[in-house]
Tab-separated table of C-alpha atoms in Angstrom:
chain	number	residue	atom	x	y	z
A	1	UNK	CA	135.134	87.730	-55.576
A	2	UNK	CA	137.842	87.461	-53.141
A	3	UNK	CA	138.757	83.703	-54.278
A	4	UNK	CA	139.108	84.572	-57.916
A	5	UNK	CA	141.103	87.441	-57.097
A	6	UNK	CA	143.549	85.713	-55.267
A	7	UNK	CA	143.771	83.405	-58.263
A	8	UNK	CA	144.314	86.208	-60.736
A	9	UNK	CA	146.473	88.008	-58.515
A	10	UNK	CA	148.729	84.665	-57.857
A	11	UNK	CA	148.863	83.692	-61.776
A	12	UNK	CA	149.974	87.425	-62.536
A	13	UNK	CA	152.473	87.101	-59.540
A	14	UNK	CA	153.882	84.199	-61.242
A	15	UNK	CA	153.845	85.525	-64.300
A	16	UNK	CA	155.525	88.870	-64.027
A	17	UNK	CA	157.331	88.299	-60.862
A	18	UNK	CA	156.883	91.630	-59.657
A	19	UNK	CA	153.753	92.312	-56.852
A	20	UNK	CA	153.064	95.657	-57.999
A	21	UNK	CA	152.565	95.145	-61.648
A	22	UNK	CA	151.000	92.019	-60.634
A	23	UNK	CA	148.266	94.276	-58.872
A	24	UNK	CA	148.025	96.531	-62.148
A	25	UNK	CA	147.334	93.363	-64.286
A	26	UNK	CA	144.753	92.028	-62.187
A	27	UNK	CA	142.890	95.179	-61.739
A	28	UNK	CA	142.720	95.021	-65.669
A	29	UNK	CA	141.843	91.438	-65.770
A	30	UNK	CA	138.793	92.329	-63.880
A	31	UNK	CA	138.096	95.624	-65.291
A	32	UNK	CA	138.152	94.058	-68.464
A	33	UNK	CA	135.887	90.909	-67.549
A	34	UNK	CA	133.271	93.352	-66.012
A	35	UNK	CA	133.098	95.354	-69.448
A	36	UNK	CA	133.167	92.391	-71.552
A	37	UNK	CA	131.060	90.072	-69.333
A	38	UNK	CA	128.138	90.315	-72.048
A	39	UNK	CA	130.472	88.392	-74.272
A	40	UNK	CA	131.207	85.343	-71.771
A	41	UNK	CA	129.265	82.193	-72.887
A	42	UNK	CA	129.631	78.804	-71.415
A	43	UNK	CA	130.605	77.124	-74.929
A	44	UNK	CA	134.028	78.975	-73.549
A	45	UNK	CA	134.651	76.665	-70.690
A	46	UNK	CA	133.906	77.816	-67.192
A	47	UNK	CA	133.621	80.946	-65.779
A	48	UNK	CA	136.929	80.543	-64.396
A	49	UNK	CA	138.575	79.448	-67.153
A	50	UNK	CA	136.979	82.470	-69.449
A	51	UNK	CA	139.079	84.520	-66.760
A	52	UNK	CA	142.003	82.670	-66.904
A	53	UNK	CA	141.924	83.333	-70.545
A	54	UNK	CA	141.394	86.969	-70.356
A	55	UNK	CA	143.959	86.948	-67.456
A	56	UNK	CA	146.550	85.248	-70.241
A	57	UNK	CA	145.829	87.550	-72.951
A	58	UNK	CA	146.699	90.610	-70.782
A	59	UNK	CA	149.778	89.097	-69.752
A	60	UNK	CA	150.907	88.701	-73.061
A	61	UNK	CA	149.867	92.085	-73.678
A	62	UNK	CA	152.107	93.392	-70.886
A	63	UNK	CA	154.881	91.313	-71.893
A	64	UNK	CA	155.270	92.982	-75.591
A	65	UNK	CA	154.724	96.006	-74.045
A	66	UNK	CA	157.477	95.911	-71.596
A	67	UNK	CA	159.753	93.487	-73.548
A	68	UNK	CA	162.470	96.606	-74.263
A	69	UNK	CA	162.765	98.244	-70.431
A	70	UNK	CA	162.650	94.918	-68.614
A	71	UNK	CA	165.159	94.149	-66.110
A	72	UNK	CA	164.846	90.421	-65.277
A	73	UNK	CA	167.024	90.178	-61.874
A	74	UNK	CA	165.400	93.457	-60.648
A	75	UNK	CA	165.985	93.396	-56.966
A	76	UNK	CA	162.185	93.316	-56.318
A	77	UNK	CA	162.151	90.239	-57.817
A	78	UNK	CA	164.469	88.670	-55.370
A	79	UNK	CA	162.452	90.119	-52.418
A	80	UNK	CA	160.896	87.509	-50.412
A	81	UNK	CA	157.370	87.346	-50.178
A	82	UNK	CA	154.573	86.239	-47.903
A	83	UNK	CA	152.915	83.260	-48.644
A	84	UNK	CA	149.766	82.019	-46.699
A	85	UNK	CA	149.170	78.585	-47.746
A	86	UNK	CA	150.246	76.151	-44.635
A	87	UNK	CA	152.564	78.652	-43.508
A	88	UNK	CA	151.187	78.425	-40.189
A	89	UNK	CA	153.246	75.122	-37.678
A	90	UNK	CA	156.263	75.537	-39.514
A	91	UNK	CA	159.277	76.585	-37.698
A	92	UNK	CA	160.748	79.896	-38.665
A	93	UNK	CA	164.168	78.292	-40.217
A	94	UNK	CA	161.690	75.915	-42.092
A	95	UNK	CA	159.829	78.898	-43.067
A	96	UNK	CA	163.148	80.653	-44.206
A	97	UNK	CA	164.049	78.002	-46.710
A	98	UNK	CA	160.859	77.014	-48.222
A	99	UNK	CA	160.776	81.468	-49.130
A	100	UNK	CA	164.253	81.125	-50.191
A	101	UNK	CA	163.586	78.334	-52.432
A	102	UNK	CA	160.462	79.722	-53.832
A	103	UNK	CA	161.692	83.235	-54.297
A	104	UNK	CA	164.782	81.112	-56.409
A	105	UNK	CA	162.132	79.257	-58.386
A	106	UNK	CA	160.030	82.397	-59.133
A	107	UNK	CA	163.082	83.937	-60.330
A	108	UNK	CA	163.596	81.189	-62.377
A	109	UNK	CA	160.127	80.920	-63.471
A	110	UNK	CA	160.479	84.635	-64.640
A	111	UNK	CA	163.795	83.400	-67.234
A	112	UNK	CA	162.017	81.084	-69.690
A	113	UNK	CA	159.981	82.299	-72.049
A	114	UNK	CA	156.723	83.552	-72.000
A	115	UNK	CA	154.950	80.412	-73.588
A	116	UNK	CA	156.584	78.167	-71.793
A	117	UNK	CA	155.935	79.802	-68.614
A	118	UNK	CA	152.044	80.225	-68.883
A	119	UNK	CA	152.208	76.688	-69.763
A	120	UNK	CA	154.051	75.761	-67.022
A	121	UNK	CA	151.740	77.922	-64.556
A	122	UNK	CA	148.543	77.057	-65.284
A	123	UNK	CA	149.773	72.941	-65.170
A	124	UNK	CA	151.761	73.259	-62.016
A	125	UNK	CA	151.120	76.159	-59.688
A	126	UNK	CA	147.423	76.086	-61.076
A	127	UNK	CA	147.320	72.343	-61.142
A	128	UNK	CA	144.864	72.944	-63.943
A	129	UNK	CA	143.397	70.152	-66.504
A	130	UNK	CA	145.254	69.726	-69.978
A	131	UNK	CA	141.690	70.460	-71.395
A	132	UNK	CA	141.533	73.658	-68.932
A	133	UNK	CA	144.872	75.022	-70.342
A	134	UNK	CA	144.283	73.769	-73.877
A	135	UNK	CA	140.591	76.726	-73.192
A	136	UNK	CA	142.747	78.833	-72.028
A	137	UNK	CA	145.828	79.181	-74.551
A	138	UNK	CA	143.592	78.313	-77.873
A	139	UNK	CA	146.103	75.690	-78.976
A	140	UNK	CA	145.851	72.213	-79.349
A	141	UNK	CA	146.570	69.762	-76.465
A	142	UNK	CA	150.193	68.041	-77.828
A	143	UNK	CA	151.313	71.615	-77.760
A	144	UNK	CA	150.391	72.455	-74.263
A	145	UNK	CA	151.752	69.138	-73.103
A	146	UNK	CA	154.925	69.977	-74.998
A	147	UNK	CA	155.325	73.532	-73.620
A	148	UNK	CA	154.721	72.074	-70.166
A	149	UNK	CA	157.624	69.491	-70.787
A	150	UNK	CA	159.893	71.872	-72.480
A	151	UNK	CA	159.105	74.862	-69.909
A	152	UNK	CA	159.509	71.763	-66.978
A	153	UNK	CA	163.582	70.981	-68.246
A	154	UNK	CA	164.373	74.446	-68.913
A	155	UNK	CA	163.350	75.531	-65.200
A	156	UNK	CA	164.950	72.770	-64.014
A	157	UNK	CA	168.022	73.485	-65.800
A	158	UNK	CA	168.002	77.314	-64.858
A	159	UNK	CA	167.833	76.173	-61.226
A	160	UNK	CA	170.662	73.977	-61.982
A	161	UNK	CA	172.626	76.617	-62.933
A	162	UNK	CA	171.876	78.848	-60.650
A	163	UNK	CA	172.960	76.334	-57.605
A	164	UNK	CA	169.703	75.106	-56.579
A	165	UNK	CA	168.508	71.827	-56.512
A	166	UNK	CA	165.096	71.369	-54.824
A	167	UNK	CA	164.546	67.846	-53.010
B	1	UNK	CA	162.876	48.933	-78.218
B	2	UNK	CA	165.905	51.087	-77.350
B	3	UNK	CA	165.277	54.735	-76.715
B	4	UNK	CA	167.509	57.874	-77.089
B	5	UNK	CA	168.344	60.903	-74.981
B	6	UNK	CA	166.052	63.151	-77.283
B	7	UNK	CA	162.480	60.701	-77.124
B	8	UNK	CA	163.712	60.607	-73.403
B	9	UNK	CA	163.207	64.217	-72.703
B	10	UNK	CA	160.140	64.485	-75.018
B	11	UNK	CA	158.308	62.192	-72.952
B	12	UNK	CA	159.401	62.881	-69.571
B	13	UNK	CA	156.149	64.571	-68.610
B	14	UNK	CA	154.288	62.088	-69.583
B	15	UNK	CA	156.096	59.876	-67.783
B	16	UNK	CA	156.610	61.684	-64.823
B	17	UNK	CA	152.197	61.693	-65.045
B	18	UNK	CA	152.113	58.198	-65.276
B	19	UNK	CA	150.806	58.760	-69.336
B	20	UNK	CA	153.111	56.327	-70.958
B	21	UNK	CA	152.184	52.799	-72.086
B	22	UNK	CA	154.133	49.578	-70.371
B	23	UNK	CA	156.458	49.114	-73.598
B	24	UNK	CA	157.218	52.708	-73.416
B	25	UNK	CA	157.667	53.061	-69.947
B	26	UNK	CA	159.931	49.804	-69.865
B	27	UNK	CA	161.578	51.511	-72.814
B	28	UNK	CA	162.140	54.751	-70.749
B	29	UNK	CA	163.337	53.150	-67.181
B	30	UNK	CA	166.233	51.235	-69.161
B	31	UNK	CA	167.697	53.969	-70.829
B	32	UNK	CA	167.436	56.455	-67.818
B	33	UNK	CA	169.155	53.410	-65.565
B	34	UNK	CA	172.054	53.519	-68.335
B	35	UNK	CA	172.342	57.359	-69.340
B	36	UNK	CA	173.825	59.426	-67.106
B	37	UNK	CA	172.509	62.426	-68.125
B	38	UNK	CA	168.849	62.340	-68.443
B	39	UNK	CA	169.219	60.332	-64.741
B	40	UNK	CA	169.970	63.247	-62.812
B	41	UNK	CA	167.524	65.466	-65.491
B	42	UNK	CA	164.784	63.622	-64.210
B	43	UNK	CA	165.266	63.353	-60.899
B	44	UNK	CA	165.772	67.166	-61.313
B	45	UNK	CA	162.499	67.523	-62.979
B	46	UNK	CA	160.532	65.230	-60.768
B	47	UNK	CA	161.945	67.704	-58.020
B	48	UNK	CA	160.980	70.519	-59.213
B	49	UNK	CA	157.463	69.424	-59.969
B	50	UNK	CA	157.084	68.342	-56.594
B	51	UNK	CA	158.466	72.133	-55.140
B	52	UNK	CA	155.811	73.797	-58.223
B	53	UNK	CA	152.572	72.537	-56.791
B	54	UNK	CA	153.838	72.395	-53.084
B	55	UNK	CA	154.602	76.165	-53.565
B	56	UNK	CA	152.519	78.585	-51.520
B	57	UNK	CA	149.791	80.797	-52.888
B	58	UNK	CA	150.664	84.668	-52.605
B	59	UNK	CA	149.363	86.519	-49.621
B	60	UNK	CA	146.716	89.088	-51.711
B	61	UNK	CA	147.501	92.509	-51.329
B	62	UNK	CA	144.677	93.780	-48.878
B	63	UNK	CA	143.434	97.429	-50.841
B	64	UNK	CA	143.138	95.205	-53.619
B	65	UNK	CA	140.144	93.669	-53.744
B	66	UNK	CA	138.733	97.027	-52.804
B	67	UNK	CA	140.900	99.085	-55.590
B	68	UNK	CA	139.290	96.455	-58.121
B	69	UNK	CA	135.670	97.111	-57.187
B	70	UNK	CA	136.432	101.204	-57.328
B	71	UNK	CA	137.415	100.610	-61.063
B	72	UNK	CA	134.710	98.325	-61.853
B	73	UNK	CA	131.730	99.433	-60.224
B	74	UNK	CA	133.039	103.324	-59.841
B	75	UNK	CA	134.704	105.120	-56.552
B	76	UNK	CA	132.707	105.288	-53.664
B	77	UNK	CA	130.489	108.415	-52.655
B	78	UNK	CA	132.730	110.886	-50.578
B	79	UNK	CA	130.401	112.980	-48.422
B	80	UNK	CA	130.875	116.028	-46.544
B	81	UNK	CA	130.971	116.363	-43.043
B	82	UNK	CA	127.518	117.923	-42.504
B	83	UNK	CA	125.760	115.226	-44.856
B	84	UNK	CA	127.341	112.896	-43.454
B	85	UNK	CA	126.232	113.373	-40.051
B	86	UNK	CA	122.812	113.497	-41.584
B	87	UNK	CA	122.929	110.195	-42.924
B	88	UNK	CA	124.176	108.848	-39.126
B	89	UNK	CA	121.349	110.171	-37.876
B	90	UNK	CA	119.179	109.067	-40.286
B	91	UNK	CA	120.332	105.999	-39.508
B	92	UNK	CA	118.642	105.799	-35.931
B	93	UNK	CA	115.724	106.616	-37.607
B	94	UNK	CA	115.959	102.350	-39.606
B	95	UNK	CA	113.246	100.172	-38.409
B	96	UNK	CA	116.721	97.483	-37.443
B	97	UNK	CA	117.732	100.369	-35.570
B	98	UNK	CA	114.144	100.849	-33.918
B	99	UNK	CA	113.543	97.565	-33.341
B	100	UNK	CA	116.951	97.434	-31.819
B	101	UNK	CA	116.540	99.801	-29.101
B	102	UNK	CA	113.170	98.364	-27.880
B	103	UNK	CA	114.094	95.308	-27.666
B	104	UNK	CA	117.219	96.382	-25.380
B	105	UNK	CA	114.774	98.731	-23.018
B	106	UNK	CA	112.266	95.615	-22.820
B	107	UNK	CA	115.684	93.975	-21.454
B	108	UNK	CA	116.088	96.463	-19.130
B	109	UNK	CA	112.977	96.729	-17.717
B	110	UNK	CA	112.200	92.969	-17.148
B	111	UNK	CA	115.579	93.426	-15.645
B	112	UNK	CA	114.511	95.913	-13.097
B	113	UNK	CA	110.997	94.866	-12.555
B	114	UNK	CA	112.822	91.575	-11.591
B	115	UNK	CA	115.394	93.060	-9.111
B	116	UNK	CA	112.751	95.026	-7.628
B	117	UNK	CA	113.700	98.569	-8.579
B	118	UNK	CA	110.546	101.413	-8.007
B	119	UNK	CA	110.664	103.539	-11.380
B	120	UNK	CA	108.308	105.861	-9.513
B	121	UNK	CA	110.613	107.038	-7.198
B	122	UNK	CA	113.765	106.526	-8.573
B	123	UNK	CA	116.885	106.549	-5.915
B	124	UNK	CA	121.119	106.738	-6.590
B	125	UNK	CA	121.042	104.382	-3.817
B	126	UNK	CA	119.048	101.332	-5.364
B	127	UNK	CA	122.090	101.662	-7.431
B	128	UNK	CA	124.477	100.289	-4.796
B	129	UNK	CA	125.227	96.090	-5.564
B	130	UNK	CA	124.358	95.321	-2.136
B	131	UNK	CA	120.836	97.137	-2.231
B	132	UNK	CA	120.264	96.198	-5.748
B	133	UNK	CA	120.691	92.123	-3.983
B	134	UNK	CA	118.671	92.846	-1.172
B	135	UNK	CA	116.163	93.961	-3.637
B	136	UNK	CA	116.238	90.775	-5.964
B	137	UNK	CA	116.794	88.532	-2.273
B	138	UNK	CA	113.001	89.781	-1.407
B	139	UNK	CA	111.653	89.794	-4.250
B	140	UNK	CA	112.763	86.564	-5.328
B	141	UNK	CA	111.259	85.312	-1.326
B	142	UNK	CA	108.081	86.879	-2.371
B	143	UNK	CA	107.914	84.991	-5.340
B	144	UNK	CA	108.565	81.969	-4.061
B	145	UNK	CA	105.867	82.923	-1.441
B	146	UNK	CA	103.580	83.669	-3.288
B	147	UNK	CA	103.595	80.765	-5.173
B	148	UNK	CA	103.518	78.009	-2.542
B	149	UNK	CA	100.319	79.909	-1.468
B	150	UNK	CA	98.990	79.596	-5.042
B	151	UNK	CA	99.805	76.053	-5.109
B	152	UNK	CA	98.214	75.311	-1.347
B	153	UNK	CA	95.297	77.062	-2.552
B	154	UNK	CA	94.578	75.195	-5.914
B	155	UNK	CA	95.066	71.828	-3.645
B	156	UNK	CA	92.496	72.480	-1.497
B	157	UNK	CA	89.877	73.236	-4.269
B	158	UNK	CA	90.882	70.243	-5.964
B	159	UNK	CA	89.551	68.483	-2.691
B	160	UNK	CA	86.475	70.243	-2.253
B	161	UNK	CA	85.539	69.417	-5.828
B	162	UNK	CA	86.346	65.913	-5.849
B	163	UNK	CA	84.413	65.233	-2.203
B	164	UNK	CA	81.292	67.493	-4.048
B	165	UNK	CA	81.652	64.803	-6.671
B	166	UNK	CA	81.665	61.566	-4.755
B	167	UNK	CA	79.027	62.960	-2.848
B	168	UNK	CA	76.729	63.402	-6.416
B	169	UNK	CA	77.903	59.819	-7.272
B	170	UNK	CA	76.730	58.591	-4.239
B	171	UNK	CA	73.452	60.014	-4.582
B	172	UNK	CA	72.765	58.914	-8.297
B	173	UNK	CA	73.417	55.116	-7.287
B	174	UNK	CA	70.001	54.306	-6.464
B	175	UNK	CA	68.294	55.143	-9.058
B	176	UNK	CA	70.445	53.291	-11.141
B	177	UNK	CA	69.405	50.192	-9.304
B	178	UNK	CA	65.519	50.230	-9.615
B	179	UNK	CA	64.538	47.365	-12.111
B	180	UNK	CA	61.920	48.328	-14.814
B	181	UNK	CA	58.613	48.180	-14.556
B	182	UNK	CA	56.921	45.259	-17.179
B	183	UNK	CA	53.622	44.995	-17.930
B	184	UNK	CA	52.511	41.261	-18.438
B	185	UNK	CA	53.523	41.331	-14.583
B	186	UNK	CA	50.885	40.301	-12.283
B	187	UNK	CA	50.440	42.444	-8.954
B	188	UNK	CA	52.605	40.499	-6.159
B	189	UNK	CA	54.089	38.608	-8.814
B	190	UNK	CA	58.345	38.883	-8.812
B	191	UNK	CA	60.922	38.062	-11.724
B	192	UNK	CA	64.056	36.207	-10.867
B	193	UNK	CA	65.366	39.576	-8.986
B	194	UNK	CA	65.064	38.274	-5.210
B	195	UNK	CA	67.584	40.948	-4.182
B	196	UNK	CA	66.055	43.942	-5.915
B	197	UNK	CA	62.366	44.359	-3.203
B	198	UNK	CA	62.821	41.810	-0.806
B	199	UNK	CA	59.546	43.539	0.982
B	200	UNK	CA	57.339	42.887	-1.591
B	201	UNK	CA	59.011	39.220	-1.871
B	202	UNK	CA	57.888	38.551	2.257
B	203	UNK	CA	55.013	40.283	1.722
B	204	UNK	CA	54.050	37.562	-0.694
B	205	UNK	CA	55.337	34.838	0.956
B	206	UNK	CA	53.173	35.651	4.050
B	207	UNK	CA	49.919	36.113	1.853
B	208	UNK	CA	50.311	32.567	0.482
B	209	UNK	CA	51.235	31.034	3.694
B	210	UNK	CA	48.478	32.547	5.379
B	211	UNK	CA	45.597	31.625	2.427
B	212	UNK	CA	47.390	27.678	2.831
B	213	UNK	CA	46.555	28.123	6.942
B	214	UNK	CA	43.212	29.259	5.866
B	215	UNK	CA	42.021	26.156	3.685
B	216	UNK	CA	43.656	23.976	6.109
B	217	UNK	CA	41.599	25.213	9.193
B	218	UNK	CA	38.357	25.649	6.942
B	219	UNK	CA	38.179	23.248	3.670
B	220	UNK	CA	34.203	23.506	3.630
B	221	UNK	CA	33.913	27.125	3.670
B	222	UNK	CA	37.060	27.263	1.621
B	223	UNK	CA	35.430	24.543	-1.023
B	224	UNK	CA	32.514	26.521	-1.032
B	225	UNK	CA	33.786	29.787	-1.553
B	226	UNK	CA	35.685	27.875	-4.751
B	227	UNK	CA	32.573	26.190	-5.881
């Protein structure tokens, strides 16, 4: 329970960029799964993947809702956050930079759109299979490997414009 | 094969994943070495996909997990104050909780039995630490007392049952020894055992010597006696 939350919970993070309506969506990803868990069948992919799916479709969902009253450099976005994984041994300027520079990318991550960015989620931050994300998104595999590409160069130029050049 | 800026960027993830074919990856190296645009675009994206999957997993909010099980499997029971001091109480009344407890004043009681402490006539000061040592000091002598005795004493039975059963041993020998009776054998007459009734051997002996003597001193009355 706990791991697949904290799997929902990151891919909405990275999604939406924001930790609150990151918490929303993932209560609804699992509210949702629980009432529709009759439906799951393993001809879908695994049972993480089914959830990755309904995870997606919410997402989207949220997007078109929101698409008029968003604010993309809210300054919640640009608050740092904590982040767990092998933060422990590094030194606290070390620690300061890798935030910065994720907080940058997330910000970036949060500019291109919403196609590209599942794409590049699920492939990178995931580190799922193309097979996996093909499941997921319900399109063909030379599309997800072209979203991943496309969403890859636009990040990268955001970043460059914005000043930041990871190494 | 000479490739252009736009096939470059096409296939740059596939590159960058090690999907392209030796021609094409040839292809792709010479044209990056002489464009000086998609050089620094790739080195850019290869960066960047190195910072995506090096990136650190968010740090879950902690009422979440616990906000997602209210919604899914409903809010959890609030009770009032007087039920739910029933329910605590009922709670002492769980075999665990049972089970618990006696095993804890078994503890204790070994515990005291072993330090020597009278339940009878219970006193503050057995309390104290330095009665509650003298206490476990003697008993612990009287132990170890008490089992040297027990030891001593099982030694000394041992001894008296193994002398009892040498003695029985040395009592059955005998009988062991006594050859069997057969019954072609003439009266006086031995088998091969010399060592088994050397009286009746001698007592043999002599008869024959002495009949020998007799013939010797008297062959008429002896040649007579035969006729």
């Amino acid at each position: 329970m706990r791991r697949h939350t904290r799997r929902i919970y990151n891919v909405c993070y990275r999604f939406v960029g924001n930790r609150t309506e990151a918490e929303d969506i993932s209560q609804e990803v699992f509210l949702r799964v629980y009432r529709t868990l009759g439906s799951y069948r393993a001809a879908h992919g695994g049972f993480a993947t089914w959830m990755t799916s309904v995870t997606r479709n919410l997402l989207i969902d949220h997007y078109r809702r929101t698409k008029r009253d968003r604010v993309t450099d809210s300054l919640e976005d640009k608050m740092p956050v904590v982040e767990n994984k092998e933060s422990v041994g590094r030194r606290p300027d070390q620690q300061a930079l890798v935030n910065e520079l994720s907080g940058q990318v997330q910000t970036a991550l949060t500019r291109i759109s919403p196609d590209l960015r599942e794409a590049v989620i699920l492939r990178d931050l995931q580190q799922l299979e193309y097979a996996e994300i093909r499941q997921v998104l319900g399109v063909p595999e030379g599309t997800v490997k072209s979203r991943i590409n496309r969403g890859r160069i636009e990040l990268a130029k955001i970043l460059d414009q914005m000043g930041v050049r990871p190494s | 094969m000479t490739w252009t800026c736009d096939q470059v960027e096409t296939r740059l993830s596939d590159y960058l994943e090690g999907l392209l074919e030796a021609p094409e990856r040839a292809a792709f190296d010479e044209h990056v070495q002489n464009c000086a645009e998609c050089a620094p675009l790739l080195a850019s994206v290869s960066n960047l996909v190195s910072e995506l999957r090096s990136m650190d997993e968010v740090e879950l909010p902690p009422q979440l997990v616990y906000s997602i099980l209210d919604r899914t499997l409903g809010p959890r029971e609030k009770v009032s104050g007087w039920q739910a001091f029933r329910n605590f109480v009922r709670g002492f009344g769980a075999p665990k909780f049972a089970y618990g407890v006696a095993s804890v004043m078994a503890t204790f009681v070994i515990l005291a039995g072993a330090s020597g402490d009278s339940f009878r006539k219970p006193k503050l000061a057995d309390l104290r630490p330095a009665t509650v040592v003298r206490n476990v000091e003697r008993k612990a002598a009287r132990t170890y007392a008490s089992g040297v005795k027990y030891v001593s004493d099982l030694r000394v039975v041992y001894e008296i049952q193994s002398r009892l059963r040498q003695e029985k041993e040395l009592q059955v020998v005998p009988e062991e020894n006594t050859p069997n009776s057969t019954p072609e054998k003439q009266p006086g007459q031995t088998d091969d055992h010399t060592n088994t009734q050397p009286r009746q051997q001698n007592r043999a002996n002599e008869l024959a010597r002495e009949v020998e003597l007799l013939a010797a001193e008297c062959p008429v009355v002896f040649e007579r006696s035969y006729r």
